[in-house]
PDB file of C-alpha atoms in Angstrom:
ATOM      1  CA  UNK A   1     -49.072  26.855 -48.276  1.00  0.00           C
ATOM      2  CA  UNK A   2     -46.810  24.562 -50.530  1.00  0.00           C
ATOM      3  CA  UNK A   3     -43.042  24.444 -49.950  1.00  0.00           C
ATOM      4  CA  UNK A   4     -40.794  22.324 -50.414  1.00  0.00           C
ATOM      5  CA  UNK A   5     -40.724  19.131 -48.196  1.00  0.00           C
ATOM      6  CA  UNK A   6     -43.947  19.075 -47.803  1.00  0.00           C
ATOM      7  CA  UNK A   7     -47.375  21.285 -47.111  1.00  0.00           C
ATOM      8  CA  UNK A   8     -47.042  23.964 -44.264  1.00  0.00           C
ATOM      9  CA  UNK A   9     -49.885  26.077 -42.231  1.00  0.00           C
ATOM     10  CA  UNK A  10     -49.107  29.273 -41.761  1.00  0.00           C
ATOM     11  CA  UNK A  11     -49.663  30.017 -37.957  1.00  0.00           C
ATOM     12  CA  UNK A  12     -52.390  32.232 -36.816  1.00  0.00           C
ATOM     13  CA  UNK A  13     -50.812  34.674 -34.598  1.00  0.00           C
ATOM     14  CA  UNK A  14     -53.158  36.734 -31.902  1.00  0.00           C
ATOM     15  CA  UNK A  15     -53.502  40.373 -33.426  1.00  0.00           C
ATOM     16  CA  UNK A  16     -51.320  43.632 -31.256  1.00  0.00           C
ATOM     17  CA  UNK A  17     -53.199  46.247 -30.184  1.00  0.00           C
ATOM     18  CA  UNK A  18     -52.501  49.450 -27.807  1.00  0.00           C
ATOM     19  CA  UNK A  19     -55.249  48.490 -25.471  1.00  0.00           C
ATOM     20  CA  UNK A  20     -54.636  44.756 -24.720  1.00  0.00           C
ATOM     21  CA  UNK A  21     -51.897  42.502 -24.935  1.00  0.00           C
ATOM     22  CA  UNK A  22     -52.966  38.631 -26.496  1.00  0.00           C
ATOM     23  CA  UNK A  23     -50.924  35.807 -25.658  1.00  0.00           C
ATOM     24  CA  UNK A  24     -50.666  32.193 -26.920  1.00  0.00           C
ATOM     25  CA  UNK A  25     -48.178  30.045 -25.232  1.00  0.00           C
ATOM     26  CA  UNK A  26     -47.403  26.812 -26.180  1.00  0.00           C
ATOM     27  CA  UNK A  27     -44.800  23.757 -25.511  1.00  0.00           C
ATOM     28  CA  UNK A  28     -42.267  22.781 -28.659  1.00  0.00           C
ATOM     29  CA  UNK A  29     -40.034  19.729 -27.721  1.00  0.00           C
ATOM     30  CA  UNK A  30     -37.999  21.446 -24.648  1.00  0.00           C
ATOM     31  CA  UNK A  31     -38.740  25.441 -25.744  1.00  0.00           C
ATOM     32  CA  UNK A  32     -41.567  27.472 -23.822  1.00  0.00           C
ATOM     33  CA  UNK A  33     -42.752  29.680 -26.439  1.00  0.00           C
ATOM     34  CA  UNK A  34     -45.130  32.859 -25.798  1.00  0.00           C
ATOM     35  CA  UNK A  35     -46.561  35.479 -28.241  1.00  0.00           C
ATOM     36  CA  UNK A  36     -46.917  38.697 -27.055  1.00  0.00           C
ATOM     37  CA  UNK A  37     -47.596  42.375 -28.131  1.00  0.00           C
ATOM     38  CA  UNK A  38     -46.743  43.517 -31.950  1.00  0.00           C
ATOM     39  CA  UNK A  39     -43.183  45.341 -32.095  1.00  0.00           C
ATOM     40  CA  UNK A  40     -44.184  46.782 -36.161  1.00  0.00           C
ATOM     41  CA  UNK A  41     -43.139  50.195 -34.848  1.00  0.00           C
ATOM     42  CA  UNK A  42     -39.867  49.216 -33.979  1.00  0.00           C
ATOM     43  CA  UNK A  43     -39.050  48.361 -37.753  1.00  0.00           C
ATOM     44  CA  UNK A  44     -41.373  50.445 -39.515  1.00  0.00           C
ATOM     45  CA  UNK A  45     -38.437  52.973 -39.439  1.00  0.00           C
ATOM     46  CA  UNK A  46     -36.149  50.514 -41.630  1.00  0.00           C
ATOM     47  CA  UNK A  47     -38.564  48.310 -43.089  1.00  0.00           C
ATOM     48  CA  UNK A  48     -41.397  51.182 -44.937  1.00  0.00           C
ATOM     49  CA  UNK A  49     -42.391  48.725 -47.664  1.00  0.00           C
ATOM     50  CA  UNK A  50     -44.364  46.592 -44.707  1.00  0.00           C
ATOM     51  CA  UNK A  51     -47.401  45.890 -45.392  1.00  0.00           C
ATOM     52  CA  UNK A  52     -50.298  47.701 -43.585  1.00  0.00           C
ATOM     53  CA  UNK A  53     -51.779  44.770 -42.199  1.00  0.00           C
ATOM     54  CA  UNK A  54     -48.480  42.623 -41.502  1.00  0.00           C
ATOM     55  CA  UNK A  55     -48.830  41.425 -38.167  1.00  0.00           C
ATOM     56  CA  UNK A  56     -45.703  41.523 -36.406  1.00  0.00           C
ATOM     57  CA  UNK A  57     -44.723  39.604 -32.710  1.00  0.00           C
ATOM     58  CA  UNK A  58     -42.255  38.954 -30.347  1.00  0.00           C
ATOM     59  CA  UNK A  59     -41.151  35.566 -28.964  1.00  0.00           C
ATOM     60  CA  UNK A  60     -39.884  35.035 -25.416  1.00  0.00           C
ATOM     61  CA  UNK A  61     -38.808  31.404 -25.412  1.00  0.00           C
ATOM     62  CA  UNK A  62     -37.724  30.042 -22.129  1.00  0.00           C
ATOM     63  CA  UNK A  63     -35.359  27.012 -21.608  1.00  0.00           C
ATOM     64  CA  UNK A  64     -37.330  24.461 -19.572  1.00  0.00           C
ATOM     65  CA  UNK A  65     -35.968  23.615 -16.429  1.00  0.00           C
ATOM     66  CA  UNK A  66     -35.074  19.956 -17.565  1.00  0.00           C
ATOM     67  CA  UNK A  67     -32.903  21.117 -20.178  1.00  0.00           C
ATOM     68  CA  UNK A  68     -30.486  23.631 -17.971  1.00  0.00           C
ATOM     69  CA  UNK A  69     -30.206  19.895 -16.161  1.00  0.00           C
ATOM     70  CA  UNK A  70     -28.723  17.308 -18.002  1.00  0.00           C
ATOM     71  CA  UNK A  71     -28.862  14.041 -16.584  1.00  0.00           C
ATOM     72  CA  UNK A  72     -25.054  12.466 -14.913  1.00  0.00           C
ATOM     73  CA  UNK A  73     -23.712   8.844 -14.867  1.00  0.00           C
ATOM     74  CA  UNK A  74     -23.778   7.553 -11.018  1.00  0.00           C
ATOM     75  CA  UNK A  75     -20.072   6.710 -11.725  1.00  0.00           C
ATOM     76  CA  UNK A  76     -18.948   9.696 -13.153  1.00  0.00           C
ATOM     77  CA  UNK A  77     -20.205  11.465 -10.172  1.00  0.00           C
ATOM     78  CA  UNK A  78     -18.671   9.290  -7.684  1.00  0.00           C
ATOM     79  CA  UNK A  79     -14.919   9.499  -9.555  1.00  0.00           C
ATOM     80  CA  UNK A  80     -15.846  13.319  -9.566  1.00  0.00           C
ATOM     81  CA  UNK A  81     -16.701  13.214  -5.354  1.00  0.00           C
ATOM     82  CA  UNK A  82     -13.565  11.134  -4.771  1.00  0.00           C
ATOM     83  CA  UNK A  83     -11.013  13.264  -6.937  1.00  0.00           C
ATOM     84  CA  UNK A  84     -12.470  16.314  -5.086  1.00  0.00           C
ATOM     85  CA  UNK A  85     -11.448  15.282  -1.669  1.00  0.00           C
ATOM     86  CA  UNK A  86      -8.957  17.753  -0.087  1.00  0.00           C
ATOM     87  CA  UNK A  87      -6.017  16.325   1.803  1.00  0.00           C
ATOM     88  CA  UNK A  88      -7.678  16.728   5.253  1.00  0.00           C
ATOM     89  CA  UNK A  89     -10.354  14.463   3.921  1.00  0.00           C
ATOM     90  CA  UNK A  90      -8.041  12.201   2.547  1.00  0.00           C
ATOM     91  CA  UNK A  91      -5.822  11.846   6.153  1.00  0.00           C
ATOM     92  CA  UNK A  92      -8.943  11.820   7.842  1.00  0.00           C
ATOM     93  CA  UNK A  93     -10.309   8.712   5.825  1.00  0.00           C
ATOM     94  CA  UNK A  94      -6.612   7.133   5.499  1.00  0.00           C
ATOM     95  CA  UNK A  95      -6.690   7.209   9.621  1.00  0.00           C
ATOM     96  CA  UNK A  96      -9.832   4.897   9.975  1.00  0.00           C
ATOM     97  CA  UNK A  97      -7.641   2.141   7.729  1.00  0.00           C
ATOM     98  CA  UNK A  98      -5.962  -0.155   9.824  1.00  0.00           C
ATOM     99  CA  UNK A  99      -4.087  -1.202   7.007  1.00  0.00           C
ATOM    100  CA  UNK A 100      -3.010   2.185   5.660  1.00  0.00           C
ATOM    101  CA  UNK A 101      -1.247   3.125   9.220  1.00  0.00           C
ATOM    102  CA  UNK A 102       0.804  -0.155   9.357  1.00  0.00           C
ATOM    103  CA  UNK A 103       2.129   0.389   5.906  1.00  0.00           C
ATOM    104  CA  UNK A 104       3.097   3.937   6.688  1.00  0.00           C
ATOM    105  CA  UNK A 105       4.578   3.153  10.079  1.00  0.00           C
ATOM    106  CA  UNK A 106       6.555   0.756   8.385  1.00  0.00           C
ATOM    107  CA  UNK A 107       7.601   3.217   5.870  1.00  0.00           C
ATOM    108  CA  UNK A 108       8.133   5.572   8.471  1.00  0.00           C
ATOM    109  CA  UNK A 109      10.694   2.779  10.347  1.00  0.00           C
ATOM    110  CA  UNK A 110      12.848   2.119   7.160  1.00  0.00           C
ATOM    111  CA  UNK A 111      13.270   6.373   6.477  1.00  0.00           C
ATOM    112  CA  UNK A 112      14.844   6.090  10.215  1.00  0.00           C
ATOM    113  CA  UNK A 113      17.002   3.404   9.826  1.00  0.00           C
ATOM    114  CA  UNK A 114      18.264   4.944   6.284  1.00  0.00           C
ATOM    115  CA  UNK A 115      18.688   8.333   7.819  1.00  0.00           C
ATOM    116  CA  UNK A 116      20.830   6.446  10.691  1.00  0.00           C
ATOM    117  CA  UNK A 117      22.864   5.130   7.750  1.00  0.00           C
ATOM    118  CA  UNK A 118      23.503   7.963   5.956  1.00  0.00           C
ATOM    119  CA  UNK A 119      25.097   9.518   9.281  1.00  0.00           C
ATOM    120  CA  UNK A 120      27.112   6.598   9.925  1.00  0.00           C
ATOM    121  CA  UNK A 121      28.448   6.225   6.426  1.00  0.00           C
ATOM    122  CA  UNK A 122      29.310   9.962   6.172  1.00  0.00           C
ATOM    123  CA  UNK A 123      31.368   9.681   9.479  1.00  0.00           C
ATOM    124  CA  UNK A 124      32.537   5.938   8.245  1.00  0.00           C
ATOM    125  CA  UNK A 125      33.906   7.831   4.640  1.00  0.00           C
ATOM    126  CA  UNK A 126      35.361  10.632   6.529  1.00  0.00           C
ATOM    127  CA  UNK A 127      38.018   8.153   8.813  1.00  0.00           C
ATOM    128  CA  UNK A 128      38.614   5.898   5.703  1.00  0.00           C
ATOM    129  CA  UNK A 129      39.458   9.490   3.557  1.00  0.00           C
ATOM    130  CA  UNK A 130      41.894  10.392   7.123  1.00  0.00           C
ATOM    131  CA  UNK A 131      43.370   7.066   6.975  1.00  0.00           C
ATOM    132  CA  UNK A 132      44.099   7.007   3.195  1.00  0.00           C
ATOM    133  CA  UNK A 133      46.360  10.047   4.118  1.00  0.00           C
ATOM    134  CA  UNK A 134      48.700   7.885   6.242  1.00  0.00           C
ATOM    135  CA  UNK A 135      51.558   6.617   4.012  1.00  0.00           C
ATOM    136  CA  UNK A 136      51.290   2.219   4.751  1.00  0.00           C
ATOM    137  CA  UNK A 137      47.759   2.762   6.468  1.00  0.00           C
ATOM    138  CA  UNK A 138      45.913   0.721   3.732  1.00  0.00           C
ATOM    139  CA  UNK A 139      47.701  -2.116   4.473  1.00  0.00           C
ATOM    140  CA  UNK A 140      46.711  -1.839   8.470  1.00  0.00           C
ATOM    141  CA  UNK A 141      44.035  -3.758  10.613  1.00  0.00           C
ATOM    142  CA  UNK A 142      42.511   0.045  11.473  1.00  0.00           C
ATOM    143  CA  UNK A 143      41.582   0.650   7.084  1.00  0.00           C
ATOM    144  CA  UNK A 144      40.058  -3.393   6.834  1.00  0.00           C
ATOM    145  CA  UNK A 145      37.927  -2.680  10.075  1.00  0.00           C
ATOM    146  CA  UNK A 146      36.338   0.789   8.727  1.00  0.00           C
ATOM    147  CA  UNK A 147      36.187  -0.769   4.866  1.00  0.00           C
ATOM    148  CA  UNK A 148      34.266  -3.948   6.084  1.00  0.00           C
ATOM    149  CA  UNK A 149      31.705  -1.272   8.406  1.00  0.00           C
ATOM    150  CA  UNK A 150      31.197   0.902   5.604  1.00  0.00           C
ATOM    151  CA  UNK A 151      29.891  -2.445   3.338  1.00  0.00           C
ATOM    152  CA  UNK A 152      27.557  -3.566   6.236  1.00  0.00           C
ATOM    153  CA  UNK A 153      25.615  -0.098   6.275  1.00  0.00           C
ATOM    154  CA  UNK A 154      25.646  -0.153   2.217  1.00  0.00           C
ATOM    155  CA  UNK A 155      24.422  -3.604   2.536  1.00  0.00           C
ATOM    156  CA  UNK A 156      21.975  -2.474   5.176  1.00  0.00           C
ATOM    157  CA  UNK A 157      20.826   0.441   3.367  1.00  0.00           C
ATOM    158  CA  UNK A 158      19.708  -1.091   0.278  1.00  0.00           C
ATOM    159  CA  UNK A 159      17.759  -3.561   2.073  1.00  0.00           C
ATOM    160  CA  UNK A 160      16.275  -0.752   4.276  1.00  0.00           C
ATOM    161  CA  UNK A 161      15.725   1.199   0.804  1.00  0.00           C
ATOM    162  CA  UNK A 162      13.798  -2.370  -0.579  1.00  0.00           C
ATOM    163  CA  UNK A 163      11.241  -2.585   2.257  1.00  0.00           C
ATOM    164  CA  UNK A 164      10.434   1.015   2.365  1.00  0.00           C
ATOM    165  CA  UNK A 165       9.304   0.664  -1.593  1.00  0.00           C
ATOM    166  CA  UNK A 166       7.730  -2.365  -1.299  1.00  0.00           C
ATOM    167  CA  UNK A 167       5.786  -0.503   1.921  1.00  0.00           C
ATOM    168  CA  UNK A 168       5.065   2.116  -0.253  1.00  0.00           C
ATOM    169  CA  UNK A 169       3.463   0.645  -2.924  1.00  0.00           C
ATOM    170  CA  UNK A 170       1.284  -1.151  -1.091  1.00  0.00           C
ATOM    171  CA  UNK A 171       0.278   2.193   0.697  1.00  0.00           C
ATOM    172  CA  UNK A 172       0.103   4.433  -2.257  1.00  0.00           C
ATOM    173  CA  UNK A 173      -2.787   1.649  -3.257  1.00  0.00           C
ATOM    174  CA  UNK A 174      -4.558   2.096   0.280  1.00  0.00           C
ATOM    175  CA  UNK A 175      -4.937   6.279   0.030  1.00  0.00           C
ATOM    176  CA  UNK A 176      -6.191   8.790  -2.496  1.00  0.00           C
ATOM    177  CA  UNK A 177      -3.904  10.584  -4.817  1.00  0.00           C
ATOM    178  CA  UNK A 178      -3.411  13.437  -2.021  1.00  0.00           C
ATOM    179  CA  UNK A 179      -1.623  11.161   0.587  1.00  0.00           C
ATOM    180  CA  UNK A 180       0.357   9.047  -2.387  1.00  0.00           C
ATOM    181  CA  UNK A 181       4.472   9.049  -1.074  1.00  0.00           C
ATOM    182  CA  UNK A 182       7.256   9.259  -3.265  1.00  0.00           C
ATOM    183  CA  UNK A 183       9.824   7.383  -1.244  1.00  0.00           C
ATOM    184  CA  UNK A 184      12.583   7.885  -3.034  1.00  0.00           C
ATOM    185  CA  UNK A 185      12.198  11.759  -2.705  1.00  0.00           C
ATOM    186  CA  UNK A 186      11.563  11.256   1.229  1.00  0.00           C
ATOM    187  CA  UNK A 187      15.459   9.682   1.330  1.00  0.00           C
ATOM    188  CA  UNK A 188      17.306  12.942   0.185  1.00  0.00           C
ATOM    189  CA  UNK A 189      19.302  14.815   2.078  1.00  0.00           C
ATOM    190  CA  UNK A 190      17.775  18.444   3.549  1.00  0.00           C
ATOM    191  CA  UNK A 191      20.674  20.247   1.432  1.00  0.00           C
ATOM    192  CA  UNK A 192      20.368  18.354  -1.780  1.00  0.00           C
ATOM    193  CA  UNK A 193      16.474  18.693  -1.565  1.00  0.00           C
ATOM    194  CA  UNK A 194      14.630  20.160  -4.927  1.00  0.00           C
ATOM    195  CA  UNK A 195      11.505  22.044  -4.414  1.00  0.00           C
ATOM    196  CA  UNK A 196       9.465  19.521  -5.553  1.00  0.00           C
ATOM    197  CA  UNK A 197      11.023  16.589  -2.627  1.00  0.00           C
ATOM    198  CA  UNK A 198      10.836  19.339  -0.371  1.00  0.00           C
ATOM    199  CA  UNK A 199       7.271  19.612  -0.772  1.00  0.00           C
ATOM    200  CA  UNK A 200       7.092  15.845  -0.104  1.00  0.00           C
ATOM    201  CA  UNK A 201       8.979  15.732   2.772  1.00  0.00           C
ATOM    202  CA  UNK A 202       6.250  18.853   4.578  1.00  0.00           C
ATOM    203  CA  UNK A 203       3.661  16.475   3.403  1.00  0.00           C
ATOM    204  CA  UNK A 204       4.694  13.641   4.611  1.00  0.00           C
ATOM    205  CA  UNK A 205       5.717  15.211   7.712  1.00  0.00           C
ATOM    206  CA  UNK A 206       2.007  16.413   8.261  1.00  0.00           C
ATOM    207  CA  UNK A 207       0.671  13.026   7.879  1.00  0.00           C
ATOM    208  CA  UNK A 208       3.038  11.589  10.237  1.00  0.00           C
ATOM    209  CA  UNK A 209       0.450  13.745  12.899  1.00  0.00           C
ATOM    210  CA  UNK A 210      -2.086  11.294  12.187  1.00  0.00           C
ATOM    211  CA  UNK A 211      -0.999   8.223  10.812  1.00  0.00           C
ATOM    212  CA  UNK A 212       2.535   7.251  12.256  1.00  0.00           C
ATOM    213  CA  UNK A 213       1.521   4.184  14.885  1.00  0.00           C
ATOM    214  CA  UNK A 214       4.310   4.483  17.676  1.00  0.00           C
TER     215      UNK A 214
END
């Protein structure tokens, strides 16, 4: 048979009969292909200008297995494995780093000292806000004294607030993305807390369990 691009064979198909069912299976590229029994009375009701001696079959094709499997880069798998990790995982693994615990004990030391601060300066603004209420006290020794303590714990602070990044960073490069702090969130007060640094502050409290080096 002639068509266009090119000559075609015209396939020879095993006859259907009541009392036997033929079969001819075959492999085409990745599709299992099997003939089975004719199905002409299933169409006859639609189709009455069939031929009498159309042959008509039905075609199970089956995916081979090696299809339904695609083949996965090694590295693509690994980034897959490591992204997957829960935050147990993660702890567990951040735990067997040396490196890892003496960053976060570090950052752990620094959130102390700038909780410390914040006390002290809230007491330290509260005299200087009593002593502003005394007619003349701005000129007394009692005004320089609390003044000159409330620029050492700012001072203090900020360099407190410097070496707790710095830890950080390094740390954040030392875990997974579970265990990754957000320092600045971990400085805020309980009451001025947003949901989100609240939810970094019960984090970071549960890896405190296992990584805080005392």
């Amino acid at each position: 048979m002639h068509r266009v691009g090119g000559t075609q064979q015209t396939a020879n198909l095993a006859p259907a009969n009541a009392s036997n069912v033929q079969t001819d299976k075959g492999f085409f590229g990745q599709l299992k292909v099997t003939v089975v029994k004719g199905v002409r009375n299933i169409l006859s009701a639609n189709y009455s200008s069939i031929p009498d001696n159309a042959k008509l079959a039905s075609r199970n094709i089956t995916v081979l297995a090696s299809a339904l499997h695609p083949l996965f880069n090694k590295r693509d798998n690994d980034g897959a494995k490591d992204s997957g990790q829960d935050f147990e995982q993660a702890l567990k693994k951040a735990s067997n780093n040396p490196k890892s615990m003496k960053l976060f004990s570090q950052i752990n030391r620094e959130l102390e000292k700038i909780q410390q601060l914040q006390e002290e300066l809230s007491k330290l603004y509260s005299i200087n806000d009593n002593i502003l209420r005394i007619p003349g006290a701005v000129k007394g020794p009692r005004y320089t004294e609390v003044k000159a303590q409330i620029t050492e714990c700012q001072s203090v602070m900020d360099g407190a607030k410097q070496k707790g990044t710095l830890a950080q960073q390094k740390f954040n490069k030392t875990v997974g993305p579970q265990l990754k702090i957000d320092f600045d969130a971990l400085q805020v007060p309980e009451e001025k807390r947003s949901p989100e640094s609240a939810e970094d502050v019960a984090k970071y409290e549960k890896m405190k369990t296992n990584l805080l080096q005392r």
